[in-house]
PDB file of C-alpha atoms in Angstrom:
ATOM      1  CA  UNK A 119     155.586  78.439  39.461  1.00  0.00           C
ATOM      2  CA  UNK A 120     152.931  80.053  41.653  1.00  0.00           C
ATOM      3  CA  UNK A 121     149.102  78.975  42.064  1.00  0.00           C
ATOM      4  CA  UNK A 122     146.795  80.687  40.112  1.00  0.00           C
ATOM      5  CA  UNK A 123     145.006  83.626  41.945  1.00  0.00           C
ATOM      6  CA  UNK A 124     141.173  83.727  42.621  1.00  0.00           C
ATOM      7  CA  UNK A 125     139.051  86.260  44.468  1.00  0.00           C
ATOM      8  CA  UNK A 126     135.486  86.531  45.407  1.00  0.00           C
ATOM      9  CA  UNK A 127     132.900  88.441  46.531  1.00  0.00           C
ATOM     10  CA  UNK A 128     131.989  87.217  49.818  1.00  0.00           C
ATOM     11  CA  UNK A 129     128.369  86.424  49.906  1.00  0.00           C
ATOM     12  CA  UNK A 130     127.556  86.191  46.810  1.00  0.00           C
ATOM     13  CA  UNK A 131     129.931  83.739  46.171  1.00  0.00           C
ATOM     14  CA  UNK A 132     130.777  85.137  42.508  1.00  0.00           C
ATOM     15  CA  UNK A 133     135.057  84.977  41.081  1.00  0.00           C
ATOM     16  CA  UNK A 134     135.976  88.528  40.924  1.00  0.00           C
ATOM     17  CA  UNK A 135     139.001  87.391  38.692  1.00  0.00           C
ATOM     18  CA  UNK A 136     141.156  84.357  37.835  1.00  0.00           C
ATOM     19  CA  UNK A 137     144.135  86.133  37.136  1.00  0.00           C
ATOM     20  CA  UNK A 138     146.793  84.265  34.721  1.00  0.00           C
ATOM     21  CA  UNK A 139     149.434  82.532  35.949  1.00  0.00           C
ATOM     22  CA  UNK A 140     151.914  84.347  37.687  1.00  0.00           C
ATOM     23  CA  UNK A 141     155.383  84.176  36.884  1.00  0.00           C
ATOM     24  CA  UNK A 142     157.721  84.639  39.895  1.00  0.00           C
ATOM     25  CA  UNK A 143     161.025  85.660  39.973  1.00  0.00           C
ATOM     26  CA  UNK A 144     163.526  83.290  40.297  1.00  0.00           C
ATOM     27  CA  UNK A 145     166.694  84.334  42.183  1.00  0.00           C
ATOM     28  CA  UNK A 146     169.446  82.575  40.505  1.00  0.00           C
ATOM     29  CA  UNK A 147     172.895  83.075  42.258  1.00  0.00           C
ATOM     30  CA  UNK A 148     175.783  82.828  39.438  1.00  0.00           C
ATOM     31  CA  UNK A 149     178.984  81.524  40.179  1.00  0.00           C
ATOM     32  CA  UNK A 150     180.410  85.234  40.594  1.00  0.00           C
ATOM     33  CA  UNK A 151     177.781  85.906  43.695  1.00  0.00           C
ATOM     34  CA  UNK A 152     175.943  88.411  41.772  1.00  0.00           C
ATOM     35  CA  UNK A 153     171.650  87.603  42.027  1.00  0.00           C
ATOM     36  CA  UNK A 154     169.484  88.290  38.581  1.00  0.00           C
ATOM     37  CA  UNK A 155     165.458  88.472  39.269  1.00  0.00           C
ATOM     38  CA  UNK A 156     163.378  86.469  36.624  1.00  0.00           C
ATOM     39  CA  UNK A 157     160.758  89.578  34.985  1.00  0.00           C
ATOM     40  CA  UNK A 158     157.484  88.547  35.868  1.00  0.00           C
ATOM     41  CA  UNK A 159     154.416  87.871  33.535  1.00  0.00           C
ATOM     42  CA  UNK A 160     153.158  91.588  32.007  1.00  0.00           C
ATOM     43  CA  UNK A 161     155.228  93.390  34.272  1.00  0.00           C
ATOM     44  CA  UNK A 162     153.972  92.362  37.232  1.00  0.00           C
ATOM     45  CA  UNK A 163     155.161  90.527  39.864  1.00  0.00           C
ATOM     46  CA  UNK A 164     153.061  88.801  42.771  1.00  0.00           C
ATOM     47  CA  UNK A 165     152.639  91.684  44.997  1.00  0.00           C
ATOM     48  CA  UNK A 166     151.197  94.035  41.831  1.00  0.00           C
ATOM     49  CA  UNK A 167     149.170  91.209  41.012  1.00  0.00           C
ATOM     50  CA  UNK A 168     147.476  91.348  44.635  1.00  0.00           C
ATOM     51  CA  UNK A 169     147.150  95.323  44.399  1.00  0.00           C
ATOM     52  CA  UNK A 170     145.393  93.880  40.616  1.00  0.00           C
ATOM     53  CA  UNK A 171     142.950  91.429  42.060  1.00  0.00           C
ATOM     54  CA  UNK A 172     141.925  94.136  45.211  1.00  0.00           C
ATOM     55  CA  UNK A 173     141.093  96.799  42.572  1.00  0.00           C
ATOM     56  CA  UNK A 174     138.853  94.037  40.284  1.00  0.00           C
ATOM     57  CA  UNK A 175     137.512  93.266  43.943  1.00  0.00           C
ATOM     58  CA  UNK A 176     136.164  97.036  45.293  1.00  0.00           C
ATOM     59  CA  UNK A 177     135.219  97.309  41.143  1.00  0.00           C
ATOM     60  CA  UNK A 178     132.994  94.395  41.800  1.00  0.00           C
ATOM     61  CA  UNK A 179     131.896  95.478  45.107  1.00  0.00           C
ATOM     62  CA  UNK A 180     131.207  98.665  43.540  1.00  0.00           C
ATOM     63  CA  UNK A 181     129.149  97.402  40.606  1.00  0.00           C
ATOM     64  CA  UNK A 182     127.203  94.805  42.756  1.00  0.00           C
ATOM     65  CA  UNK A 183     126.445  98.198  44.646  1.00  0.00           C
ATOM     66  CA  UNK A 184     127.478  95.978  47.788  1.00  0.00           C
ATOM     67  CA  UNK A 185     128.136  99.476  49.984  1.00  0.00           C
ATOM     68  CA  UNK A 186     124.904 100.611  49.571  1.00  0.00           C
ATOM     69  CA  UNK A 187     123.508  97.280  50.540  1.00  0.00           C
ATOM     70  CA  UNK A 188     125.854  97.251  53.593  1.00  0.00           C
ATOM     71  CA  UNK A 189     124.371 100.745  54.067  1.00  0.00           C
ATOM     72  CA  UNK A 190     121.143  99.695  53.875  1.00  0.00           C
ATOM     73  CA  UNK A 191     121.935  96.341  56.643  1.00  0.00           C
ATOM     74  CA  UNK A 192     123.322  98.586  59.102  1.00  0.00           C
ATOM     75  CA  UNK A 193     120.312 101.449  58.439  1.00  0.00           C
ATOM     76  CA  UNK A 194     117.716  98.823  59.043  1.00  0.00           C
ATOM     77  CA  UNK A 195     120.327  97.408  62.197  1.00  0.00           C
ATOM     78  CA  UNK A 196     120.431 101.059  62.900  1.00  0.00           C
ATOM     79  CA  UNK A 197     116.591 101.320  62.702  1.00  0.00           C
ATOM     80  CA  UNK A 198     115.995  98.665  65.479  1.00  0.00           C
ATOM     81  CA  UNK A 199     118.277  99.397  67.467  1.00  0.00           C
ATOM     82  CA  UNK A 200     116.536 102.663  67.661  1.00  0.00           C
ATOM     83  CA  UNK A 201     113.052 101.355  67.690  1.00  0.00           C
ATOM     84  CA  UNK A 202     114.272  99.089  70.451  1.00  0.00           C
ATOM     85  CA  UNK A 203     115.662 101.911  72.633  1.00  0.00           C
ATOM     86  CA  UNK A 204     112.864 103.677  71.933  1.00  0.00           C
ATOM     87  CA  UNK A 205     110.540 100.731  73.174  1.00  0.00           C
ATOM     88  CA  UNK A 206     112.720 100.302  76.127  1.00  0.00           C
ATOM     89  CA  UNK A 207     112.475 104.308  76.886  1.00  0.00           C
ATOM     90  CA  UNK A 208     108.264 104.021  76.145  1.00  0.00           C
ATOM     91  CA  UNK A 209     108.595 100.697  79.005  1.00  0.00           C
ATOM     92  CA  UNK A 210     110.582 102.912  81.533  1.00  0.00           C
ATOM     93  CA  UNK A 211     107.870 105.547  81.483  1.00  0.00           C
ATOM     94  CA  UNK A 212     105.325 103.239  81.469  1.00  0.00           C
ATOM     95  CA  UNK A 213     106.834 101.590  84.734  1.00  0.00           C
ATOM     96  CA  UNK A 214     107.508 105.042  86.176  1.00  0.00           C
ATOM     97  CA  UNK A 215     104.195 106.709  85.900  1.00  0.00           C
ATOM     98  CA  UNK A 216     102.934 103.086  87.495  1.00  0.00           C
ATOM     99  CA  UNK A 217     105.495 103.795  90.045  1.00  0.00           C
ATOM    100  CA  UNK A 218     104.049 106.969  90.724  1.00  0.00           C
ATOM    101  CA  UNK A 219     100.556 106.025  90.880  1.00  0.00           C
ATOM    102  CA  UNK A 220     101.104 103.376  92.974  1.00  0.00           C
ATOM    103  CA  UNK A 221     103.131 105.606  95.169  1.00  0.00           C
ATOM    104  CA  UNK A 222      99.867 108.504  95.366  1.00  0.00           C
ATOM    105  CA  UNK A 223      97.644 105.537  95.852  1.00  0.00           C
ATOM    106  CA  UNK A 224      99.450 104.426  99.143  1.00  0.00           C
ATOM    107  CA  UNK A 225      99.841 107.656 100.294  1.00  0.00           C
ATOM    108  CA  UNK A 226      95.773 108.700  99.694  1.00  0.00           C
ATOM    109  CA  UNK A 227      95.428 105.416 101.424  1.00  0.00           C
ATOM    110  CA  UNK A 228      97.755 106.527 104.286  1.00  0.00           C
ATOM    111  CA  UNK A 229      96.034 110.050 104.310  1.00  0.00           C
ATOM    112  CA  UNK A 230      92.712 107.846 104.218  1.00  0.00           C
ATOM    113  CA  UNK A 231      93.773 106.304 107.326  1.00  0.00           C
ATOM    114  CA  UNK A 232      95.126 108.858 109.503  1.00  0.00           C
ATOM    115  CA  UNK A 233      91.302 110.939 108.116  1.00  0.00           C
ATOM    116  CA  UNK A 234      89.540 107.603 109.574  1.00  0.00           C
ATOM    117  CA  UNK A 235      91.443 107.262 112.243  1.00  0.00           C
ATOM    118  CA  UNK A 236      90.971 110.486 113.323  1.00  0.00           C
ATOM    119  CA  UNK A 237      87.225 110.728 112.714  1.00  0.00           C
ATOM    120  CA  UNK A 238      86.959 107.460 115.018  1.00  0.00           C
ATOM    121  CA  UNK A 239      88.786 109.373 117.833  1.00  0.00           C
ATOM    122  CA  UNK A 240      86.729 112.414 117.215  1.00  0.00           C
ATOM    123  CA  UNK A 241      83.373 109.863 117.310  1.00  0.00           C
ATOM    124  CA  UNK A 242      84.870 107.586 120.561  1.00  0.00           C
ATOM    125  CA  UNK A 243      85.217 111.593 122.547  1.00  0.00           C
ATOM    126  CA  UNK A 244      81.843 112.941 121.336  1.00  0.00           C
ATOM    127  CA  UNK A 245      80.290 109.804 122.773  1.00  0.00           C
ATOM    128  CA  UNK A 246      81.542 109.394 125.579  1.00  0.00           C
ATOM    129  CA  UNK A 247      81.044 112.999 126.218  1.00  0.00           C
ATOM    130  CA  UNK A 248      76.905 112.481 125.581  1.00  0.00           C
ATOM    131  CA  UNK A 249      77.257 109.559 127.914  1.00  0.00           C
ATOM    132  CA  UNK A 250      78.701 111.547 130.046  1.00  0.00           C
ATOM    133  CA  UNK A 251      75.580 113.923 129.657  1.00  0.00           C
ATOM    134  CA  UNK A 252      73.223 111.678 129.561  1.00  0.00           C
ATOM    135  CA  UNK A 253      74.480 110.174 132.747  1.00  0.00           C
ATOM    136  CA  UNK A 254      74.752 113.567 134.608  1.00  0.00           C
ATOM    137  CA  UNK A 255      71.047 114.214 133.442  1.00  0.00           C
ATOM    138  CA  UNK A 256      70.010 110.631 134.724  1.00  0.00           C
ATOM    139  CA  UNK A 257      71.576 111.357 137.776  1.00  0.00           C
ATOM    140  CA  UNK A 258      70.054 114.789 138.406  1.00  0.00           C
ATOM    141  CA  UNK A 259      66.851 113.379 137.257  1.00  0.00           C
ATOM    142  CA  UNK A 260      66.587 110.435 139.994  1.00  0.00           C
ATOM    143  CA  UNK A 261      67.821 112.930 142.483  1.00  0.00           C
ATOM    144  CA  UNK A 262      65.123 115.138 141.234  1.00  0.00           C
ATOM    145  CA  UNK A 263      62.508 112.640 141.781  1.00  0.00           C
ATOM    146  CA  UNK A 264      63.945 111.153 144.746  1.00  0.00           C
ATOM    147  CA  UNK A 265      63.483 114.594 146.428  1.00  0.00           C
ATOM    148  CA  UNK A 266      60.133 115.310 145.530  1.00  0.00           C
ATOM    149  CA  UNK A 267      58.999 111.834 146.793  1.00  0.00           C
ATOM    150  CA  UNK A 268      61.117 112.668 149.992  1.00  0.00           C
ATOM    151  CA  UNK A 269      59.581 116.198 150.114  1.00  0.00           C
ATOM    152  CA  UNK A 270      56.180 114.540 149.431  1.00  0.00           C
ATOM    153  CA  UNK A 271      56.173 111.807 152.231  1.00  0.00           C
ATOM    154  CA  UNK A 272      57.330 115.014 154.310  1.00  0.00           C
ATOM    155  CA  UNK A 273      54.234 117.141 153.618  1.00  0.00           C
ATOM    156  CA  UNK A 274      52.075 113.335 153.954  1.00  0.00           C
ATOM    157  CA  UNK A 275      53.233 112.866 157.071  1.00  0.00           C
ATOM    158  CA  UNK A 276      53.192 116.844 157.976  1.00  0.00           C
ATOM    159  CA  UNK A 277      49.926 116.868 157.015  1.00  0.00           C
ATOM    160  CA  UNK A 278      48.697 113.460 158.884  1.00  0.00           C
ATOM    161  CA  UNK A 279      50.148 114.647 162.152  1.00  0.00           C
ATOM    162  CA  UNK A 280      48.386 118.469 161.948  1.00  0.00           C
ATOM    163  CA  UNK A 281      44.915 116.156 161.754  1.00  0.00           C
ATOM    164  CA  UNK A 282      45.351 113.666 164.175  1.00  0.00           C
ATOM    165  CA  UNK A 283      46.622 117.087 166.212  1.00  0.00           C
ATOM    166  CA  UNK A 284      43.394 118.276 165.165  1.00  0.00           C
ATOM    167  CA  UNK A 285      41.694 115.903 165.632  1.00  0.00           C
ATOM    168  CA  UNK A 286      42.559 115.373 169.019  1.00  0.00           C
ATOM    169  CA  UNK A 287      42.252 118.887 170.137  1.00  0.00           C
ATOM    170  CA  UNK A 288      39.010 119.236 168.942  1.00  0.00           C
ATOM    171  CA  UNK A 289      38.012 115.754 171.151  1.00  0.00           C
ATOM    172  CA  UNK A 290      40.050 117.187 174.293  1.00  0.00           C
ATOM    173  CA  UNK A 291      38.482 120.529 173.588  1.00  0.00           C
ATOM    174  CA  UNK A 292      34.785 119.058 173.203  1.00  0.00           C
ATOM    175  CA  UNK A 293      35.381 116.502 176.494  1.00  0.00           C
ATOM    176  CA  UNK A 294      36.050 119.608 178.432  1.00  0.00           C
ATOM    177  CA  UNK A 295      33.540 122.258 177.595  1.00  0.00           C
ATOM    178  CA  UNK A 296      31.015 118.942 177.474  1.00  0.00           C
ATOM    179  CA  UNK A 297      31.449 118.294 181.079  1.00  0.00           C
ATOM    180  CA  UNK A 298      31.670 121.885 182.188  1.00  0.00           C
ATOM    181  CA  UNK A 299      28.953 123.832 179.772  1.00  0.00           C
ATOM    182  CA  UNK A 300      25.443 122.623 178.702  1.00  0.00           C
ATOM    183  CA  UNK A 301      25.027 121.625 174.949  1.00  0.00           C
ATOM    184  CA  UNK A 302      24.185 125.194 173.078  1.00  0.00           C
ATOM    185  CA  UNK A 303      27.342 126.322 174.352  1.00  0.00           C
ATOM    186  CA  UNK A 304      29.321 123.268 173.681  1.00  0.00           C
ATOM    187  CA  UNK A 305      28.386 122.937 170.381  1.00  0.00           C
ATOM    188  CA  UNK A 306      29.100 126.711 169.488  1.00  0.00           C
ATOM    189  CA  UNK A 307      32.384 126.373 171.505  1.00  0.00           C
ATOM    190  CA  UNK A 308      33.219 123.381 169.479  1.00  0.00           C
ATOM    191  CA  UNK A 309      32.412 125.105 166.339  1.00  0.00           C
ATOM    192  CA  UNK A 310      34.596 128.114 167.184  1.00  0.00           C
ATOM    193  CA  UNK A 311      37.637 125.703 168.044  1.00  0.00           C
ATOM    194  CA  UNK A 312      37.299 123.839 164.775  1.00  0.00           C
ATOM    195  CA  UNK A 313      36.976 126.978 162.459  1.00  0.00           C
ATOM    196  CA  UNK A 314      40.137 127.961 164.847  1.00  0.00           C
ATOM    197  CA  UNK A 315      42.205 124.780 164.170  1.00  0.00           C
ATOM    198  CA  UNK A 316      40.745 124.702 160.708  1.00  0.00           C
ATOM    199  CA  UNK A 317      42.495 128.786 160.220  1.00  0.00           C
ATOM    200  CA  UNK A 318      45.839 127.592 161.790  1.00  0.00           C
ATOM    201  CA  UNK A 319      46.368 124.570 159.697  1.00  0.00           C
ATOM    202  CA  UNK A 320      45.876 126.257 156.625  1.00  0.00           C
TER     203      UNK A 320
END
């Protein structure tokens, strides 16, 4: 005699059917060798019974409306699995637009760099090149000066020597015409040879 048969519905825990007791077949061997199978209960045996309880089971299923609440698990599973992708996608443009922003950045900053670097040069050559100037115009300057002071001392000393020349021409020239004329004659004499030496010096 075979167990009773009881199927449920999963989750919910409910008996889809307690079917009645099953009778099986009993393969009796006569003394001739021939085998006679026992009819089971309703016309059914064990393996009908199974195809029975599967039928009451999807029925149940079916009634429950347990596929459209599996339909509705995996849309909502479905759902975040989509919203998550979707996140993940939104995060990967988000880090690759901060990727390339960080990537302009450094290179502005490069370009900033080789710009300031470049401007320094540029700065470090025009300075040195007024220096340069500024020295050359120093130079010419002093030399300036320094031959205007030379050319100065020249015409002094020029100058000092014509009047003590003068000077002592015009003593000679009065010593002699003093001992050899009377004093009318020197002193016209003398005043001829200093209006003389007066015309060559200038």
């Amino acid at each position: 005699m075979a167990d009773p048969v009881q199927v449920q519905t999963g989750p919910t825990g409910a008996v889809v059917e307690h079917a009645e007791t099953v009778q099986t077949a009993l393969v009796e061997q006569d003394t001739d060798g021939h085998h006679t199978a026992a009819v089971t209960w309703l016309g059914f045996d064990s393996a009908g019974w199974v195809a029975v309880a599967m039928l009451i089971l999807i029925g149940i299923m079916i009634w429950k409306k347990v596929p459209q609440a599996i339909g509705r698990a995996l849309d909502g599973y479905t759902a975040k699995v989509k919203a998550e992708l979707d996140e993940a996608s939104r995060l990967r443009a988000e880090a690759e637009a901060l990727l390339a922003s960080y990537q302009a950045e450094a290179n502005e900053a490069a370009e900033d760099s080789k710009k300031i670097v470049a401007h320094a040069r540029a700065e470090a050559e025009r300075l040195v090149a007024e220096a340069k100037i500024q020295a050359e115009e120093a130079i010419a300057r002093r030399t300036r000066l320094a031959e205007e002071k030379i050319s100065a001392a020249e015409r002094a000393a020029t100058d000092g020597l014509r009047a003590r020349a003068a000077d002592m021409a015009v003593e000679a020239a009065r010593s002699t015409i003093a001992s050899q004329t009377d004093a009318s004659v020197q002193k016209k004499l003398t005043d001829q040879a200093i209006g003389e030496l007066d015309r060559r010096l200038h």
